[in-house]
PDB file of C-alpha atoms and ligand atoms in Angstrom:
ATOM      1  CA  UNK C 292       6.785  58.193 -31.084  1.00 42.00           C
ATOM      2  CA  UNK C 293       6.511  54.443 -31.515  1.00 42.00           C
ATOM      3  CA  UNK C 294       5.675  54.900 -35.183  1.00 42.00           C
ATOM      4  CA  UNK C 295       8.753  57.046 -35.717  1.00 45.00           C
ATOM      5  CA  UNK C 296      10.987  54.524 -34.000  1.00 46.00           C
ATOM      6  CA  UNK C 297       9.713  51.594 -36.009  1.00 45.00           C
ATOM      7  CA  UNK C 298      10.061  53.544 -39.223  1.00 44.00           C
ATOM      8  CA  UNK C 299      13.641  54.617 -38.528  1.00 46.00           C
ATOM      9  CA  UNK C 300      15.127  51.711 -36.675  1.00 46.00           C
ATOM     10  CA  UNK C 301      13.436  48.409 -37.387  1.00 46.00           C
ATOM     11  CA  UNK C 302      13.470  48.075 -41.187  1.00 52.00           C
ATOM     12  CA  UNK C 303      16.919  49.598 -41.335  1.00 56.00           C
ATOM     13  CA  UNK C 304      18.552  47.161 -38.938  1.00 51.00           C
ATOM     14  CA  UNK C 305      17.166  44.146 -40.698  1.00 60.00           C
ATOM     15  CA  UNK C 306      17.774  45.093 -44.254  1.00 77.00           C
ATOM     16  CA  UNK C 307      20.974  46.949 -44.886  1.00 91.00           C
ATOM     17  CA  UNK C 308      24.576  45.698 -45.024  1.00 94.00           C
ATOM     18  CA  UNK C 309      26.011  48.869 -43.437  1.00 97.00           C
ATOM     19  CA  UNK C 310      29.789  49.044 -43.939  1.00 98.00           C
ATOM     20  CA  UNK C 311      32.371  51.281 -42.280  1.00 98.00           C
ATOM     21  CA  UNK C 312      35.271  51.458 -44.729  1.00 98.00           C
ATOM     22  CA  UNK C 313      37.886  52.770 -42.310  1.00 98.00           C
ATOM     23  CA  UNK C 314      37.961  52.088 -38.603  1.00 97.00           C
ATOM     24  CA  UNK C 315      40.764  51.597 -36.083  1.00 96.00           C
ATOM     25  CA  UNK C 316      40.399  49.694 -32.837  1.00 96.00           C
ATOM     26  CA  UNK C 317      42.741  49.957 -29.918  1.00 95.00           C
ATOM     27  CA  UNK C 318      41.988  47.616 -27.017  1.00 94.00           C
ATOM     28  CA  UNK C 319      44.899  49.114 -25.004  1.00 93.00           C
ATOM     29  CA  UNK C 320      44.238  52.838 -25.285  1.00 92.00           C
ATOM     30  CA  UNK C 321      40.614  52.915 -26.327  1.00 93.00           C
ATOM     31  CA  UNK C 322      37.436  50.865 -26.248  1.00 93.00           C
ATOM     32  CA  UNK C 323      38.433  48.003 -28.530  1.00 95.00           C
ATOM     33  CA  UNK C 324      35.546  45.706 -29.377  1.00 96.00           C
ATOM     34  CA  UNK C 325      33.180  47.776 -27.196  1.00 96.00           C
ATOM     35  CA  UNK C 326      33.233  50.368 -29.989  1.00 96.00           C
ATOM     36  CA  UNK C 327      32.109  47.691 -32.426  1.00 97.00           C
ATOM     37  CA  UNK C 328      29.149  46.864 -30.175  1.00 97.00           C
ATOM     38  CA  UNK C 329      28.046  50.502 -30.493  1.00 96.00           C
ATOM     39  CA  UNK C 330      28.398  50.259 -34.265  1.00 96.00           C
ATOM     40  CA  UNK C 331      26.424  47.016 -34.284  1.00 96.00           C
ATOM     41  CA  UNK C 332      23.623  48.324 -32.074  1.00 95.00           C
ATOM     42  CA  UNK C 333      23.158  51.166 -34.527  1.00 95.00           C
ATOM     43  CA  UNK C 334      22.785  48.684 -37.404  1.00 94.00           C
ATOM     44  CA  UNK C 335      26.400  48.317 -38.600  1.00 96.00           C
ATOM     45  CA  UNK C 336      27.389  44.990 -40.152  1.00 95.00           C
ATOM     46  CA  UNK C 337      30.874  45.238 -41.718  1.00 97.00           C
ATOM     47  CA  UNK C 338      34.054  47.129 -40.959  1.00 98.00           C
ATOM     48  CA  UNK C 339      37.394  47.527 -42.661  1.00 98.00           C
ATOM     49  CA  UNK C 340      39.766  47.349 -39.729  1.00 98.00           C
ATOM     50  CA  UNK C 341      42.941  49.351 -40.349  1.00 98.00           C
ATOM     51  CA  UNK C 342      45.950  48.764 -38.087  1.00 97.00           C
ATOM     52  CA  UNK C 343      47.010  51.474 -35.656  1.00 95.00           C
ATOM     53  CA  UNK C 344      50.644  52.499 -35.101  1.00 94.00           C
ATOM     54  CA  UNK C 345      53.322  50.270 -33.550  1.00 94.00           C
ATOM     55  CA  UNK C 346      53.625  52.708 -30.637  1.00 90.00           C
ATOM     56  CA  UNK C 347      49.960  52.090 -29.770  1.00 93.00           C
ATOM     57  CA  UNK C 348      51.001  48.537 -28.918  1.00 91.00           C
ATOM     58  CA  UNK C 349      53.569  49.949 -26.508  1.00 89.00           C
ATOM     59  CA  UNK C 350      56.421  48.952 -28.804  1.00 88.00           C
ATOM     60  CA  UNK C 351      59.437  51.204 -28.734  1.00 73.00           C
ATOM     61  CA  UNK C 352      61.896  51.413 -31.604  1.00 72.00           C
ATOM     62  CA  UNK C 353      60.436  50.720 -34.999  1.00 85.00           C
ATOM     63  CA  UNK C 354      61.374  47.432 -36.624  1.00 93.00           C
ATOM     64  CA  UNK C 355      59.914  44.975 -39.101  1.00 96.00           C
ATOM     65  CA  UNK C 356      59.264  42.672 -36.185  1.00 96.00           C
ATOM     66  CA  UNK C 357      57.104  45.325 -34.528  1.00 96.00           C
ATOM     67  CA  UNK C 358      55.031  45.606 -37.684  1.00 97.00           C
ATOM     68  CA  UNK C 359      54.687  41.823 -37.726  1.00 97.00           C
ATOM     69  CA  UNK C 360      53.271  42.015 -34.172  1.00 97.00           C
ATOM     70  CA  UNK C 361      50.978  44.910 -35.116  1.00 97.00           C
ATOM     71  CA  UNK C 362      49.585  43.002 -38.101  1.00 98.00           C
ATOM     72  CA  UNK C 363      49.076  39.810 -36.139  1.00 98.00           C
ATOM     73  CA  UNK C 364      47.234  41.745 -33.455  1.00 97.00           C
ATOM     74  CA  UNK C 365      45.012  43.450 -36.048  1.00 98.00           C
ATOM     75  CA  UNK C 366      44.145  40.104 -37.653  1.00 98.00           C
ATOM     76  CA  UNK C 367      43.340  38.647 -34.218  1.00 98.00           C
ATOM     77  CA  UNK C 368      41.192  41.664 -33.372  1.00 98.00           C
ATOM     78  CA  UNK C 369      39.280  41.216 -36.629  1.00 98.00           C
ATOM     79  CA  UNK C 370      38.523  37.641 -35.608  1.00 97.00           C
ATOM     80  CA  UNK C 371      37.216  38.823 -32.237  1.00 97.00           C
ATOM     81  CA  UNK C 372      35.021  41.389 -33.981  1.00 97.00           C
ATOM     82  CA  UNK C 373      33.682  38.766 -36.353  1.00 95.00           C
ATOM     83  CA  UNK C 374      32.719  36.613 -33.366  1.00 95.00           C
ATOM     84  CA  UNK C 375      30.464  39.466 -32.229  1.00 95.00           C
ATOM     85  CA  UNK C 376      28.569  39.251 -35.498  1.00 93.00           C
ATOM     86  CA  UNK C 377      30.198  42.153 -37.326  1.00 96.00           C
ATOM     87  CA  UNK C 378      32.369  41.108 -40.239  1.00 96.00           C
ATOM     88  CA  UNK C 379      35.831  42.720 -39.992  1.00 97.00           C
ATOM     89  CA  UNK C 380      38.202  42.887 -42.949  1.00 98.00           C
ATOM     90  CA  UNK C 381      41.815  43.635 -41.954  1.00 98.00           C
ATOM     91  CA  UNK C 382      43.704  46.338 -43.858  1.00 98.00           C
ATOM     92  CA  UNK C 383      47.443  46.366 -43.150  1.00 98.00           C
ATOM     93  CA  UNK C 384      50.138  48.891 -43.915  1.00 97.00           C
ATOM     94  CA  UNK C 385      52.599  51.538 -42.793  1.00 96.00           C
ATOM     95  CA  UNK C 386      50.865  54.764 -41.815  1.00 95.00           C
ATOM     96  CA  UNK C 387      52.670  57.798 -43.293  1.00 95.00           C
ATOM     97  CA  UNK C 388      52.938  59.391 -39.836  1.00 93.00           C
ATOM     98  CA  UNK C 389      54.657  56.235 -38.657  1.00 94.00           C
ATOM     99  CA  UNK C 390      57.030  56.370 -41.599  1.00 95.00           C
ATOM    100  CA  UNK C 391      57.789  59.999 -40.747  1.00 94.00           C
ATOM    101  CA  UNK C 392      58.535  59.007 -37.154  1.00 93.00           C
ATOM    102  CA  UNK C 393      60.816  56.194 -38.340  1.00 93.00           C
ATOM    103  CA  UNK C 394      62.645  58.491 -40.746  1.00 94.00           C
ATOM    104  CA  UNK C 395      63.411  60.898 -37.925  1.00 92.00           C
ATOM    105  CA  UNK C 396      64.644  58.192 -35.583  1.00 91.00           C
ATOM    106  CA  UNK C 397      66.383  55.798 -37.938  1.00 91.00           C
ATOM    107  CA  UNK C 398      67.176  57.990 -40.953  1.00 95.00           C
ATOM    108  CA  UNK C 399      65.335  57.941 -44.256  1.00 96.00           C
ATOM    109  CA  UNK C 400      67.221  55.028 -45.807  1.00 96.00           C
ATOM    110  CA  UNK C 401      66.770  52.683 -42.867  1.00 96.00           C
ATOM    111  CA  UNK C 402      63.146  53.786 -42.490  1.00 96.00           C
ATOM    112  CA  UNK C 403      62.510  53.054 -46.134  1.00 96.00           C
ATOM    113  CA  UNK C 404      64.021  49.599 -45.814  1.00 97.00           C
ATOM    114  CA  UNK C 405      61.897  48.734 -42.764  1.00 96.00           C
ATOM    115  CA  UNK C 406      58.744  50.169 -44.325  1.00 97.00           C
ATOM    116  CA  UNK C 407      59.249  48.257 -47.574  1.00 98.00           C
ATOM    117  CA  UNK C 408      59.680  45.014 -45.701  1.00 98.00           C
ATOM    118  CA  UNK C 409      56.640  45.810 -43.573  1.00 97.00           C
ATOM    119  CA  UNK C 410      54.589  46.415 -46.723  1.00 98.00           C
ATOM    120  CA  UNK C 411      55.813  43.136 -48.195  1.00 98.00           C
ATOM    121  CA  UNK C 412      54.608  41.445 -45.045  1.00 98.00           C
ATOM    122  CA  UNK C 413      51.216  43.162 -45.384  1.00 98.00           C
ATOM    123  CA  UNK C 414      50.986  41.907 -48.975  1.00 98.00           C
ATOM    124  CA  UNK C 415      51.867  38.408 -47.778  1.00 98.00           C
ATOM    125  CA  UNK C 416      48.969  38.479 -45.305  1.00 98.00           C
ATOM    126  CA  UNK C 417      46.713  39.520 -48.174  1.00 98.00           C
ATOM    127  CA  UNK C 418      47.946  36.713 -50.416  1.00 98.00           C
ATOM    128  CA  UNK C 419      47.330  34.268 -47.582  1.00 98.00           C
ATOM    129  CA  UNK C 420      43.780  35.511 -47.170  1.00 97.00           C
ATOM    130  CA  UNK C 421      44.308  37.022 -43.697  1.00 98.00           C
ATOM    131  CA  UNK C 422      43.872  40.617 -44.848  1.00 98.00           C
ATOM    132  CA  UNK C 423      41.991  42.159 -47.768  1.00 98.00           C
ATOM    133  CA  UNK C 424      43.917  45.326 -48.609  1.00 98.00           C
ATOM    134  CA  UNK C 425      47.085  47.334 -48.046  1.00 98.00           C
ATOM    135  CA  UNK C 426      46.729  50.591 -46.114  1.00 95.00           C
ATOM    136  CA  UNK C 427      46.710  53.115 -44.921  1.00 96.00           C
ATOM    137  CA  UNK C 428      49.696  54.321 -46.910  1.00 97.00           C
ATOM    138  CA  UNK C 429      50.551  57.611 -48.566  1.00 95.00           C
ATOM    139  CA  UNK C 430      51.667  61.032 -47.427  1.00 91.00           C
ATOM    140  CA  UNK C 431      51.248  62.750 -44.034  1.00 88.00           C
ATOM    141  CA  UNK C 432      48.252  65.091 -43.843  1.00 87.00           C
ATOM    142  CA  UNK C 433      50.479  67.814 -42.299  1.00 89.00           C
ATOM    143  CA  UNK C 434      53.390  69.609 -44.018  1.00 89.00           C
ATOM    144  CA  UNK C 435      56.691  67.713 -44.043  1.00 90.00           C
ATOM    145  CA  UNK C 436      60.167  68.269 -45.497  1.00 92.00           C
ATOM    146  CA  UNK C 437      60.561  67.628 -49.198  1.00 94.00           C
ATOM    147  CA  UNK C 438      62.704  64.535 -48.732  1.00 94.00           C
ATOM    148  CA  UNK C 439      60.133  62.965 -46.409  1.00 94.00           C
ATOM    149  CA  UNK C 440      57.371  63.662 -48.886  1.00 92.00           C
ATOM    150  CA  UNK C 441      59.408  62.132 -51.705  1.00 94.00           C
ATOM    151  CA  UNK C 442      60.229  59.054 -49.639  1.00 95.00           C
ATOM    152  CA  UNK C 443      56.530  58.675 -48.757  1.00 95.00           C
ATOM    153  CA  UNK C 444      55.625  58.865 -52.397  1.00 93.00           C
ATOM    154  CA  UNK C 445      58.218  56.249 -53.358  1.00 95.00           C
ATOM    155  CA  UNK C 446      56.807  54.021 -50.637  1.00 96.00           C
ATOM    156  CA  UNK C 447      53.297  54.596 -51.937  1.00 96.00           C
ATOM    157  CA  UNK C 448      54.386  53.504 -55.407  1.00 97.00           C
ATOM    158  CA  UNK C 449      55.891  50.391 -53.877  1.00 98.00           C
ATOM    159  CA  UNK C 450      52.608  49.683 -52.063  1.00 98.00           C
ATOM    160  CA  UNK C 451      50.775  50.056 -55.391  1.00 98.00           C
ATOM    161  CA  UNK C 452      53.148  47.560 -57.035  1.00 98.00           C
ATOM    162  CA  UNK C 453      52.684  45.052 -54.219  1.00 98.00           C
ATOM    163  CA  UNK C 454      48.903  45.487 -54.436  1.00 98.00           C
ATOM    164  CA  UNK C 455      49.071  44.866 -58.186  1.00 98.00           C
ATOM    165  CA  UNK C 456      51.038  41.663 -57.586  1.00 98.00           C
ATOM    166  CA  UNK C 457      48.683  40.270 -54.951  1.00 98.00           C
ATOM    167  CA  UNK C 458      45.603  41.744 -56.663  1.00 98.00           C
ATOM    168  CA  UNK C 459      44.210  43.841 -53.839  1.00 98.00           C
ATOM    169  CA  UNK C 460      43.051  47.382 -53.086  1.00 98.00           C
ATOM    170  CA  UNK C 461      45.047  50.129 -51.349  1.00 98.00           C
ATOM    171  CA  UNK C 462      43.635  52.554 -48.781  1.00 98.00           C
ATOM    172  CA  UNK C 463      45.277  55.878 -49.291  1.00 97.00           C
ATOM    173  CA  UNK C 464      46.039  58.527 -46.652  1.00 95.00           C
ATOM    174  CA  UNK C 465      47.081  61.962 -47.957  1.00 91.00           C
ATOM    175  CA  UNK C 466      47.048  65.643 -47.164  1.00 86.00           C
ATOM    176  CA  UNK C 467      43.737  67.276 -48.153  1.00 86.00           C
ATOM    177  CA  UNK C 468      43.436  66.837 -51.836  1.00 86.00           C
ATOM    178  CA  UNK C 469      41.685  68.514 -54.766  1.00 90.00           C
ATOM    179  CA  UNK C 470      40.868  67.349 -58.292  1.00 90.00           C
ATOM    180  CA  UNK C 471      44.459  67.829 -59.456  1.00 90.00           C
ATOM    181  CA  UNK C 472      45.693  65.784 -56.490  1.00 91.00           C
ATOM    182  CA  UNK C 473      43.305  62.954 -57.376  1.00 94.00           C
ATOM    183  CA  UNK C 474      44.638  62.945 -60.926  1.00 95.00           C
ATOM    184  CA  UNK C 475      48.221  62.680 -59.674  1.00 94.00           C
ATOM    185  CA  UNK C 476      47.244  59.682 -57.544  1.00 95.00           C
ATOM    186  CA  UNK C 477      45.543  58.039 -60.524  1.00 97.00           C
ATOM    187  CA  UNK C 478      48.700  58.547 -62.564  1.00 96.00           C
ATOM    188  CA  UNK C 479      50.843  56.985 -59.835  1.00 96.00           C
ATOM    189  CA  UNK C 480      48.571  53.943 -59.918  1.00 97.00           C
ATOM    190  CA  UNK C 481      48.957  53.767 -63.705  1.00 98.00           C
ATOM    191  CA  UNK C 482      52.715  53.867 -63.382  1.00 97.00           C
ATOM    192  CA  UNK C 483      52.575  50.924 -60.969  1.00 97.00           C
ATOM    193  CA  UNK C 484      50.048  49.218 -63.288  1.00 98.00           C
ATOM    194  CA  UNK C 485      47.575  48.950 -60.442  1.00 98.00           C
ATOM    195  CA  UNK C 486      43.983  49.277 -61.733  1.00 98.00           C
ATOM    196  CA  UNK C 487      42.682  52.685 -60.611  1.00 98.00           C
ATOM    197  CA  UNK C 488      39.499  51.225 -59.149  1.00 97.00           C
ATOM    198  CA  UNK C 489      41.700  49.480 -56.569  1.00 98.00           C
ATOM    199  CA  UNK C 490      42.747  52.853 -55.143  1.00 98.00           C
ATOM    200  CA  UNK C 491      40.551  53.962 -52.243  1.00 98.00           C
ATOM    201  CA  UNK C 492      40.996  57.570 -51.167  1.00 97.00           C
ATOM    202  CA  UNK C 493      40.414  57.501 -47.424  1.00 96.00           C
ATOM    203  CA  UNK C 494      39.148  60.840 -45.994  1.00 94.00           C
ATOM    204  CA  UNK C 495      38.134  61.920 -49.476  1.00 95.00           C
ATOM    205  CA  UNK C 496      36.451  65.221 -50.239  1.00 94.00           C
ATOM    206  CA  UNK C 497      32.990  64.731 -51.816  1.00 96.00           C
ATOM    207  CA  UNK C 498      34.386  64.891 -55.376  1.00 96.00           C
ATOM    208  CA  UNK C 499      32.239  61.984 -56.506  1.00 97.00           C
ATOM    209  CA  UNK C 500      31.926  62.895 -60.179  1.00 97.00           C
ATOM    210  CA  UNK C 501      35.605  63.555 -60.686  1.00 97.00           C
ATOM    211  CA  UNK C 502      36.603  60.406 -58.780  1.00 97.00           C
ATOM    212  CA  UNK C 503      34.295  58.404 -61.022  1.00 97.00           C
ATOM    213  CA  UNK C 504      35.835  59.909 -64.161  1.00 97.00           C
ATOM    214  CA  UNK C 505      39.307  59.128 -62.833  1.00 97.00           C
ATOM    215  CA  UNK C 506      38.343  55.658 -61.658  1.00 97.00           C
ATOM    216  CA  UNK C 507      39.387  56.145 -58.028  1.00 97.00           C
ATOM    217  CA  UNK C 508      37.062  55.068 -55.215  1.00 98.00           C
ATOM    218  CA  UNK C 509      36.421  57.867 -52.682  1.00 97.00           C
ATOM    219  CA  UNK C 510      35.710  57.013 -49.049  1.00 97.00           C
ATOM    220  CA  UNK C 511      33.900  59.753 -47.170  1.00 97.00           C
ATOM    221  CA  UNK C 512      33.747  60.591 -43.500  1.00 95.00           C
ATOM    222  CA  UNK C 513      30.184  59.952 -42.420  1.00 96.00           C
ATOM    223  CA  UNK C 514      28.943  63.405 -41.570  1.00 95.00           C
ATOM    224  CA  UNK C 515      25.539  64.415 -42.808  1.00 96.00           C
ATOM    225  CA  UNK C 516      26.940  67.447 -44.600  1.00 96.00           C
ATOM    226  CA  UNK C 517      29.584  65.404 -46.399  1.00 96.00           C
ATOM    227  CA  UNK C 518      27.225  62.665 -47.545  1.00 97.00           C
ATOM    228  CA  UNK C 519      24.575  65.150 -48.672  1.00 97.00           C
ATOM    229  CA  UNK C 520      27.212  66.910 -50.797  1.00 97.00           C
ATOM    230  CA  UNK C 521      28.302  63.536 -52.192  1.00 98.00           C
ATOM    231  CA  UNK C 522      24.875  62.239 -53.217  1.00 97.00           C
ATOM    232  CA  UNK C 523      24.303  65.371 -55.294  1.00 97.00           C
ATOM    233  CA  UNK C 524      26.894  63.775 -57.598  1.00 97.00           C
ATOM    234  CA  UNK C 525      25.963  60.110 -57.358  1.00 98.00           C
ATOM    235  CA  UNK C 526      26.436  57.071 -55.167  1.00 98.00           C
ATOM    236  CA  UNK C 527      29.838  55.826 -56.269  1.00 98.00           C
ATOM    237  CA  UNK C 528      31.549  56.206 -52.896  1.00 98.00           C
ATOM    238  CA  UNK C 529      32.195  54.413 -49.608  1.00 98.00           C
ATOM    239  CA  UNK C 530      31.502  55.660 -46.081  1.00 98.00           C
ATOM    240  CA  UNK C 531      33.831  55.631 -43.084  1.00 97.00           C
ATOM    241  CA  UNK C 532      34.065  56.822 -39.489  1.00 96.00           C
ATOM    242  CA  UNK C 533      37.878  56.967 -39.325  1.00 94.00           C
ATOM    243  CA  UNK C 534      37.297  56.080 -35.701  1.00 94.00           C
ATOM    244  CA  UNK C 535      40.718  56.196 -33.995  1.00 92.00           C
ATOM    245  CA  UNK C 536      39.715  54.641 -30.666  1.00 92.00           C
ATOM    246  CA  UNK C 537      42.044  56.677 -28.493  1.00 90.00           C
ATOM    247  CA  UNK C 538      40.703  57.686 -25.086  1.00 86.00           C
ATOM    248  CA  UNK C 539      43.408  60.343 -24.704  1.00 85.00           C
ATOM    249  CA  UNK C 540      42.194  62.195 -27.818  1.00 82.00           C
ATOM    250  CA  UNK C 541      38.418  62.379 -27.362  1.00 70.00           C
ATOM    251  CA  UNK C 542      38.125  65.490 -29.531  1.00 64.00           C
ATOM    252  CA  UNK C 543      39.775  63.712 -32.461  1.00 66.00           C
ATOM    253  CA  UNK C 544      37.400  60.798 -32.322  1.00 65.00           C
ATOM    254  CA  UNK C 545      34.397  60.496 -34.556  1.00 80.00           C
ATOM    255  CA  UNK C 546      31.843  58.116 -33.104  1.00 92.00           C
ATOM    256  CA  UNK C 547      31.997  54.484 -34.228  1.00 95.00           C
ATOM    257  CA  UNK C 548      28.245  54.883 -34.656  1.00 96.00           C
ATOM    258  CA  UNK C 549      28.577  57.561 -37.319  1.00 96.00           C
ATOM    259  CA  UNK C 550      28.286  55.443 -40.488  1.00 97.00           C
ATOM    260  CA  UNK C 551      25.062  53.606 -39.576  1.00 97.00           C
ATOM    261  CA  UNK C 552      23.664  56.683 -37.852  1.00 96.00           C
ATOM    262  CA  UNK C 553      24.097  59.082 -40.759  1.00 97.00           C
ATOM    263  CA  UNK C 554      22.916  56.468 -43.273  1.00 97.00           C
ATOM    264  CA  UNK C 555      19.849  55.854 -41.153  1.00 95.00           C
ATOM    265  CA  UNK C 556      19.086  59.561 -40.772  1.00 96.00           C
ATOM    266  CA  UNK C 557      19.350  60.201 -44.492  1.00 97.00           C
ATOM    267  CA  UNK C 558      17.191  57.162 -45.200  1.00 96.00           C
ATOM    268  CA  UNK C 559      14.529  58.366 -42.769  1.00 95.00           C
ATOM    269  CA  UNK C 560      14.584  61.789 -44.401  1.00 96.00           C
ATOM    270  CA  UNK C 561      14.227  60.274 -47.854  1.00 96.00           C
ATOM    271  CA  UNK C 562      17.609  61.602 -48.996  1.00 96.00           C
ATOM    272  CA  UNK C 563      19.051  58.109 -49.518  1.00 96.00           C
ATOM    273  CA  UNK C 564      16.907  55.353 -51.001  1.00 95.00           C
ATOM    274  CA  UNK C 565      17.223  51.694 -50.085  1.00 94.00           C
ATOM    275  CA  UNK C 566      18.824  51.152 -53.466  1.00 95.00           C
ATOM    276  CA  UNK C 567      21.416  53.877 -52.774  1.00 97.00           C
ATOM    277  CA  UNK C 568      22.290  52.216 -49.490  1.00 97.00           C
ATOM    278  CA  UNK C 569      22.814  48.839 -51.144  1.00 96.00           C
ATOM    279  CA  UNK C 570      25.061  50.451 -53.702  1.00 97.00           C
ATOM    280  CA  UNK C 571      27.207  52.386 -51.187  1.00 98.00           C
ATOM    281  CA  UNK C 572      27.464  49.736 -48.492  1.00 97.00           C
ATOM    282  CA  UNK C 573      27.593  46.558 -50.573  1.00 97.00           C
ATOM    283  CA  UNK C 574      28.075  46.896 -54.350  1.00 97.00           C
ATOM    284  CA  UNK C 575      30.813  49.541 -54.177  1.00 98.00           C
ATOM    285  CA  UNK C 576      32.563  47.645 -51.383  1.00 98.00           C
ATOM    286  CA  UNK C 577      32.430  44.278 -53.125  1.00 97.00           C
ATOM    287  CA  UNK C 578      33.623  45.696 -56.434  1.00 97.00           C
ATOM    288  CA  UNK C 579      36.531  47.574 -54.870  1.00 98.00           C
ATOM    289  CA  UNK C 580      37.837  44.843 -52.572  1.00 98.00           C
ATOM    290  CA  UNK C 581      36.445  41.739 -54.329  1.00 96.00           C
ATOM    291  CA  UNK C 582      35.108  40.461 -51.040  1.00 95.00           C
ATOM    292  CA  UNK C 583      31.607  39.342 -50.280  1.00 92.00           C
ATOM    293  CA  UNK C 584      29.900  41.510 -47.741  1.00 89.00           C
ATOM    294  CA  UNK C 585      27.933  39.437 -45.299  1.00 66.00           C
ATOM    295  CA  UNK C 586      24.889  40.726 -43.545  1.00 53.00           C
TER     296      UNK C 586
HETATM  297 ZN1   ZN Q 822      43.099  55.923 -40.305  1.00 67.93          ZN
END
């Protein structure tokens, strides 16, 4: 028993720069930094902290000012996380579900205006070094009316242009997507003249080979099944929990431990080598975001 523990836990914790590419924290409605402690105890070292929705802050009525508050809170939260010893990189943007909500309450035109300004503000935080990427932006994962989908896509293109201007990556949220969908995204990036390798497909299917050919960086939910399917095709991908930190939706929550846990399991089983882990959790991350991963 002791031998098993030391083999699985000890070398892993010391050596690897385990990175969760997409995590939300919600100190009001969820666990907040307590979730990060769980991640850390499991061997996690870095997270990309994506803002929640303005309503999660208890803000009613969507406005640019509410996004400003949401961003500031996310940046502050990242600082608190970093004090714990886990490096947190803020990712700021207008979630497509939030845009949908705004469009229904304020009308598409007004919603678009607010969302564009909110994205400009996100880009400003990036240019000032307070955030590392824009996201999550894109299209809702559930069916929406054609005009909402088109407005979301226009907003996505705008996010790509802003990311090009401030030289950062974009975390993309979409409906479930196939190879054709990935190609369309790559073409949208081309149109905005954003380098394709700056596009991170959050909640990506394990289409590692095709993503590599297209130049997009896939980020995969850390389930064993998903990662095993991915490594059949290579190691050019990121891993994420997509932890939503919402106590009222326990069924929707993947554990904040999932990225280190699954990595550790696959390492112990010999399915992922140390070299693979360095590539997934450090090299791919540093190349995509141009940040240095500390560990
Ligand atoms: Zn998310």
